[in-house]
Amino acid sequence: MVRRGLDYVQVPTTLLAQVDSSVGGKTAIDSSHGKNLVGAFHQPALVIADTALLDTLPAREFRAGYAEVAKYGLLGDAAFFAWLEANWQEVFAGGPAREHAIAVSCRMKAAIVGRDERETGERALLNLGHTFGHAFEAAAGFSGRLLHGEAIALGMVLAFAFSAQRGLLPQGEAERAASPPCSGRPADACFLGSGRHARRRSSDGPHCPGQEGQARQADLHPGARDRRKLHCARRRRRRGPRLLVEKLAER
């Protein structure tokens, strides 16, 4: 980020990096004010993704990255999502299925970035689940308590639930997206307390799915911005919010 004028090569070593952060040219870092707020767009000269490196990842890290793979099916490729539903075990095991999932994900992101590099329109759809997810990460202090992919998996579940609530898609589709084998969301997600609100400094509404696997950005009326109405918080404001975060296994 400091030497943004130099050519550089990305060598992603996690599933999340191979299918998402290494593609697109975003070089931002987090700050105390929010996620990815300090940085610039600068495309790498080359991306080298060695899928064999993924065999060295802890199961939790791989699972978190799989959430971004599922995102590509959820935001605009219903056939790919159906393929993931049938083949997710093979993707986790490695081999041709994993390579196929990574290739499809990279092609989809590269195509979107090619049409909208600076995120003035279509590229914003890649933020599916991120409005909720970034709030969870902020509540966890951008720490290893909650990995980015875990936050996005939970954020996508909420985005689908929110869309179903607004009548943008059937409830059954929201439940399908929330299935752990499909979304990468672990089955032991639970409510954990947090001492403060986590807010994203943006006027954008959440990026939510509609019919036939097509995502869109929702227009929120003022009342819907209240976490109680979005069901992100279940407790009364005077007692402090309870945010949906990942129940992490003891390490």
PDB file of N, CA, C and O in Angstrom, residues 64-105:
ATOM      1  N   ALA A  64     -13.749 -21.064   6.493  1.00  0.00           N
ATOM      2  CA  ALA A  64     -14.033 -19.631   6.393  1.00  0.00           C
ATOM      3  C   ALA A  64     -13.895 -19.156   4.952  1.00  0.00           C
ATOM      4  O   ALA A  64     -14.704 -18.367   4.459  1.00  0.00           O
ATOM      5  N   GLY A  65     -12.884 -19.636   4.240  1.00  0.00           N
ATOM      6  CA  GLY A  65     -12.707 -19.258   2.846  1.00  0.00           C
ATOM      7  C   GLY A  65     -13.807 -19.789   1.951  1.00  0.00           C
ATOM      8  O   GLY A  65     -14.181 -19.154   0.954  1.00  0.00           O
ATOM      9  N   TYR A  66     -14.348 -20.942   2.312  1.00  0.00           N
ATOM     10  CA  TYR A  66     -15.417 -21.537   1.498  1.00  0.00           C
ATOM     11  C   TYR A  66     -16.661 -20.642   1.459  1.00  0.00           C
ATOM     12  O   TYR A  66     -17.423 -20.674   0.489  1.00  0.00           O
ATOM     13  N   ALA A  67     -16.846 -19.833   2.479  1.00  0.00           N
ATOM     14  CA  ALA A  67     -17.987 -18.913   2.469  1.00  0.00           C
ATOM     15  C   ALA A  67     -17.923 -17.988   1.261  1.00  0.00           C
ATOM     16  O   ALA A  67     -18.954 -17.667   0.646  1.00  0.00           O
ATOM     17  N   GLU A  68     -16.716 -17.536   0.891  1.00  0.00           N
ATOM     18  CA  GLU A  68     -16.578 -16.659  -0.272  1.00  0.00           C
ATOM     19  C   GLU A  68     -16.819 -17.429  -1.572  1.00  0.00           C
ATOM     20  O   GLU A  68     -17.290 -16.860  -2.553  1.00  0.00           O
ATOM     21  N   VAL A  69     -16.503 -18.707  -1.589  1.00  0.00           N
ATOM     22  CA  VAL A  69     -16.822 -19.528  -2.767  1.00  0.00           C
ATOM     23  C   VAL A  69     -18.339 -19.608  -2.937  1.00  0.00           C
ATOM     24  O   VAL A  69     -18.883 -19.389  -4.027  1.00  0.00           O
ATOM     25  N   ALA A  70     -19.031 -19.925  -1.835  1.00  0.00           N
ATOM     26  CA  ALA A  70     -20.492 -20.023  -1.891  1.00  0.00           C
ATOM     27  C   ALA A  70     -21.117 -18.700  -2.308  1.00  0.00           C
ATOM     28  O   ALA A  70     -22.161 -18.673  -2.973  1.00  0.00           O
ATOM     29  N   LYS A  71     -20.478 -17.597  -1.942  1.00  0.00           N
ATOM     30  CA  LYS A  71     -21.015 -16.271  -2.276  1.00  0.00           C
ATOM     31  C   LYS A  71     -21.211 -16.101  -3.772  1.00  0.00           C
ATOM     32  O   LYS A  71     -22.214 -15.509  -4.201  1.00  0.00           O
ATOM     33  N   TYR A  72     -20.287 -16.609  -4.570  1.00  0.00           N
ATOM     34  CA  TYR A  72     -20.396 -16.432  -6.025  1.00  0.00           C
ATOM     35  C   TYR A  72     -21.629 -17.136  -6.578  1.00  0.00           C
ATOM     36  O   TYR A  72     -22.273 -16.641  -7.510  1.00  0.00           O
ATOM     37  N   GLY A  73     -21.967 -18.299  -6.017  1.00  0.00           N
ATOM     38  CA  GLY A  73     -23.194 -18.951  -6.437  1.00  0.00           C
ATOM     39  C   GLY A  73     -24.421 -18.205  -5.973  1.00  0.00           C
ATOM     40  O   GLY A  73     -25.411 -18.095  -6.700  1.00  0.00           O
ATOM     41  N   LEU A  74     -24.354 -17.659  -4.769  1.00  0.00           N
ATOM     42  CA  LEU A  74     -25.506 -16.969  -4.193  1.00  0.00           C
ATOM     43  C   LEU A  74     -25.789 -15.636  -4.857  1.00  0.00           C
ATOM     44  O   LEU A  74     -26.936 -15.205  -4.951  1.00  0.00           O
ATOM     45  N   LEU A  75     -24.754 -14.944  -5.335  1.00  0.00           N
ATOM     46  CA  LEU A  75     -25.002 -13.596  -5.853  1.00  0.00           C
ATOM     47  C   LEU A  75     -25.358 -13.566  -7.336  1.00  0.00           C
ATOM     48  O   LEU A  75     -25.829 -12.550  -7.832  1.00  0.00           O
ATOM     49  N   GLY A  76     -25.148 -14.673  -8.072  1.00  0.00           N
ATOM     50  CA  GLY A  76     -25.509 -14.569  -9.484  1.00  0.00           C
ATOM     51  C   GLY A  76     -25.326 -15.812 -10.325  1.00  0.00           C
ATOM     52  O   GLY A  76     -25.397 -15.739 -11.550  1.00  0.00           O
ATOM     53  N   ASP A  77     -25.060 -16.978  -9.719  1.00  0.00           N
ATOM     54  CA  ASP A  77     -24.854 -18.198 -10.499  1.00  0.00           C
ATOM     55  C   ASP A  77     -25.543 -19.351  -9.787  1.00  0.00           C
ATOM     56  O   ASP A  77     -24.914 -20.118  -9.050  1.00  0.00           O
ATOM     57  N   ALA A  78     -26.849 -19.484 -10.014  1.00  0.00           N
ATOM     58  CA  ALA A  78     -27.635 -20.506  -9.329  1.00  0.00           C
ATOM     59  C   ALA A  78     -27.140 -21.906  -9.664  1.00  0.00           C
ATOM     60  O   ALA A  78     -27.175 -22.808  -8.815  1.00  0.00           O
ATOM     61  N   ALA A  79     -26.662 -22.118 -10.899  1.00  0.00           N
ATOM     62  CA  ALA A  79     -26.174 -23.442 -11.291  1.00  0.00           C
ATOM     63  C   ALA A  79     -24.920 -23.808 -10.500  1.00  0.00           C
ATOM     64  O   ALA A  79     -24.743 -24.962 -10.083  1.00  0.00           O
ATOM     65  N   PHE A  80     -24.037 -22.840 -10.277  1.00  0.00           N
ATOM     66  CA  PHE A  80     -22.824 -23.098  -9.507  1.00  0.00           C
ATOM     67  C   PHE A  80     -23.175 -23.404  -8.055  1.00  0.00           C
ATOM     68  O   PHE A  80     -22.588 -24.298  -7.440  1.00  0.00           O
ATOM     69  N   PHE A  81     -24.148 -22.692  -7.511  1.00  0.00           N
ATOM     70  CA  PHE A  81     -24.541 -22.958  -6.130  1.00  0.00           C
ATOM     71  C   PHE A  81     -25.124 -24.360  -6.009  1.00  0.00           C
ATOM     72  O   PHE A  81     -24.834 -25.080  -5.042  1.00  0.00           O
ATOM     73  N   ALA A  82     -25.933 -24.766  -6.978  1.00  0.00           N
ATOM     74  CA  ALA A  82     -26.485 -26.124  -6.965  1.00  0.00           C
ATOM     75  C   ALA A  82     -25.358 -27.156  -7.055  1.00  0.00           C
ATOM     76  O   ALA A  82     -25.410 -28.210  -6.412  1.00  0.00           O
ATOM     77  N   TRP A  83     -24.332 -26.852  -7.843  1.00  0.00           N
ATOM     78  CA  TRP A  83     -23.177 -27.749  -7.945  1.00  0.00           C
ATOM     79  C   TRP A  83     -22.470 -27.847  -6.598  1.00  0.00           C
ATOM     80  O   TRP A  83     -22.056 -28.937  -6.183  1.00  0.00           O
ATOM     81  N   LEU A  84     -22.331 -26.729  -5.888  1.00  0.00           N
ATOM     82  CA  LEU A  84     -21.705 -26.746  -4.572  1.00  0.00           C
ATOM     83  C   LEU A  84     -22.524 -27.569  -3.584  1.00  0.00           C
ATOM     84  O   LEU A  84     -21.959 -28.289  -2.740  1.00  0.00           O
ATOM     85  N   GLU A  85     -23.836 -27.468  -3.673  1.00  0.00           N
ATOM     86  CA  GLU A  85     -24.683 -28.267  -2.793  1.00  0.00           C
ATOM     87  C   GLU A  85     -24.418 -29.758  -2.970  1.00  0.00           C
ATOM     88  O   GLU A  85     -24.424 -30.524  -2.005  1.00  0.00           O
ATOM     89  N   ALA A  86     -24.154 -30.150  -4.213  1.00  0.00           N
ATOM     90  CA  ALA A  86     -23.936 -31.571  -4.511  1.00  0.00           C
ATOM     91  C   ALA A  86     -22.492 -32.005  -4.312  1.00  0.00           C
ATOM     92  O   ALA A  86     -22.227 -33.202  -4.106  1.00  0.00           O
ATOM     93  N   ASN A  87     -21.553 -31.061  -4.360  1.00  0.00           N
ATOM     94  CA  ASN A  87     -20.136 -31.431  -4.384  1.00  0.00           C
ATOM     95  C   ASN A  87     -19.289 -30.786  -3.294  1.00  0.00           C
ATOM     96  O   ASN A  87     -18.058 -30.842  -3.370  1.00  0.00           O
ATOM     97  N   TRP A  88     -19.897 -30.185  -2.275  1.00  0.00           N
ATOM     98  CA  TRP A  88     -19.118 -29.472  -1.279  1.00  0.00           C
ATOM     99  C   TRP A  88     -18.122 -30.380  -0.558  1.00  0.00           C
ATOM    100  O   TRP A  88     -17.019 -29.941  -0.199  1.00  0.00           O
ATOM    101  N   GLN A  89     -18.475 -31.638  -0.348  1.00  0.00           N
ATOM    102  CA  GLN A  89     -17.553 -32.548   0.331  1.00  0.00           C
ATOM    103  C   GLN A  89     -16.295 -32.784  -0.499  1.00  0.00           C
ATOM    104  O   GLN A  89     -15.188 -32.853   0.046  1.00  0.00           O
ATOM    105  N   GLU A  90     -16.459 -32.883  -1.821  1.00  0.00           N
ATOM    106  CA  GLU A  90     -15.305 -33.053  -2.697  1.00  0.00           C
ATOM    107  C   GLU A  90     -14.436 -31.797  -2.725  1.00  0.00           C
ATOM    108  O   GLU A  90     -13.207 -31.882  -2.820  1.00  0.00           O
ATOM    109  N   VAL A  91     -15.083 -30.626  -2.628  1.00  0.00           N
ATOM    110  CA  VAL A  91     -14.319 -29.375  -2.578  1.00  0.00           C
ATOM    111  C   VAL A  91     -13.454 -29.346  -1.321  1.00  0.00           C
ATOM    112  O   VAL A  91     -12.272 -28.978  -1.364  1.00  0.00           O
ATOM    113  N   PHE A  92     -14.003 -29.766  -0.203  1.00  0.00           N
ATOM    114  CA  PHE A  92     -13.242 -29.791   1.042  1.00  0.00           C
ATOM    115  C   PHE A  92     -12.137 -30.852   0.998  1.00  0.00           C
ATOM    116  O   PHE A  92     -11.069 -30.666   1.595  1.00  0.00           O
ATOM    117  N   ALA A  93     -12.397 -31.952   0.295  1.00  0.00           N
ATOM    118  CA  ALA A  93     -11.420 -33.045   0.247  1.00  0.00           C
ATOM    119  C   ALA A  93     -10.231 -32.722  -0.646  1.00  0.00           C
ATOM    120  O   ALA A  93      -9.138 -33.258  -0.470  1.00  0.00           O
ATOM    121  N   GLY A  94     -10.428 -31.851  -1.637  1.00  0.00           N
ATOM    122  CA  GLY A  94      -9.349 -31.509  -2.564  1.00  0.00           C
ATOM    123  C   GLY A  94      -9.535 -32.186  -3.904  1.00  0.00           C
ATOM    124  O   GLY A  94     -10.515 -32.888  -4.133  1.00  0.00           O
ATOM    125  N   GLY A  95      -8.586 -31.959  -4.808  1.00  0.00           N
ATOM    126  CA  GLY A  95      -8.676 -32.576  -6.119  1.00  0.00           C
ATOM    127  C   GLY A  95      -9.405 -31.720  -7.137  1.00  0.00           C
ATOM    128  O   GLY A  95      -9.543 -30.499  -6.968  1.00  0.00           O
ATOM    129  N   PRO A  96      -9.910 -32.339  -8.226  1.00  0.00           N
ATOM    130  CA  PRO A  96     -10.535 -31.590  -9.325  1.00  0.00           C
ATOM    131  C   PRO A  96     -11.709 -30.718  -8.901  1.00  0.00           C
ATOM    132  O   PRO A  96     -11.887 -29.627  -9.433  1.00  0.00           O
ATOM    133  N   ALA A  97     -12.525 -31.183  -7.955  1.00  0.00           N
ATOM    134  CA  ALA A  97     -13.685 -30.397  -7.529  1.00  0.00           C
ATOM    135  C   ALA A  97     -13.238 -29.083  -6.888  1.00  0.00           C
ATOM    136  O   ALA A  97     -13.821 -28.026  -7.140  1.00  0.00           O
ATOM    137  N   ARG A  98     -12.210 -29.148  -6.072  1.00  0.00           N
ATOM    138  CA  ARG A  98     -11.701 -27.928  -5.441  1.00  0.00           C
ATOM    139  C   ARG A  98     -11.155 -26.967  -6.493  1.00  0.00           C
ATOM    140  O   ARG A  98     -11.425 -25.757  -6.439  1.00  0.00           O
ATOM    141  N   GLU A  99     -10.399 -27.485  -7.422  1.00  0.00           N
ATOM    142  CA  GLU A  99      -9.832 -26.639  -8.473  1.00  0.00           C
ATOM    143  C   GLU A  99     -10.929 -26.008  -9.313  1.00  0.00           C
ATOM    144  O   GLU A  99     -10.831 -24.840  -9.708  1.00  0.00           O
ATOM    145  N   HIS A 100     -11.987 -26.771  -9.588  1.00  0.00           N
ATOM    146  CA  HIS A 100     -13.111 -26.225 -10.354  1.00  0.00           C
ATOM    147  C   HIS A 100     -13.784 -25.084  -9.596  1.00  0.00           C
ATOM    148  O   HIS A 100     -14.089 -24.034 -10.181  1.00  0.00           O
ATOM    149  N   ALA A 101     -14.013 -25.271  -8.295  1.00  0.00           N
ATOM    150  CA  ALA A 101     -14.667 -24.239  -7.498  1.00  0.00           C
ATOM    151  C   ALA A 101     -13.836 -22.961  -7.464  1.00  0.00           C
ATOM    152  O   ALA A 101     -14.381 -21.851  -7.576  1.00  0.00           O
ATOM    153  N   ILE A 102     -12.535 -23.097  -7.332  1.00  0.00           N
ATOM    154  CA  ILE A 102     -11.654 -21.925  -7.306  1.00  0.00           C
ATOM    155  C   ILE A 102     -11.653 -21.225  -8.655  1.00  0.00           C
ATOM    156  O   ILE A 102     -11.729 -19.994  -8.737  1.00  0.00           O
ATOM    157  N   ALA A 103     -11.587 -21.992  -9.743  1.00  0.00           N
ATOM    158  CA  ALA A 103     -11.556 -21.404 -11.083  1.00  0.00           C
ATOM    159  C   ALA A 103     -12.839 -20.644 -11.391  1.00  0.00           C
ATOM    160  O   ALA A 103     -12.803 -19.526 -11.921  1.00  0.00           O
ATOM    161  N   VAL A 104     -13.984 -21.235 -11.055  1.00  0.00           N
ATOM    162  CA  VAL A 104     -15.267 -20.569 -11.304  1.00  0.00           C
ATOM    163  C   VAL A 104     -15.351 -19.274 -10.493  1.00  0.00           C
ATOM    164  O   VAL A 104     -15.785 -18.227 -10.999  1.00  0.00           O
ATOM    165  N   SER A 105     -14.928 -19.327  -9.229  1.00  0.00           N
ATOM    166  CA  SER A 105     -14.978 -18.147  -8.369  1.00  0.00           C
ATOM    167  C   SER A 105     -14.098 -17.022  -8.913  1.00  0.00           C
ATOM    168  O   SER A 105     -14.522 -15.861  -8.984  1.00  0.00           O
TER     169      SER A 105
END
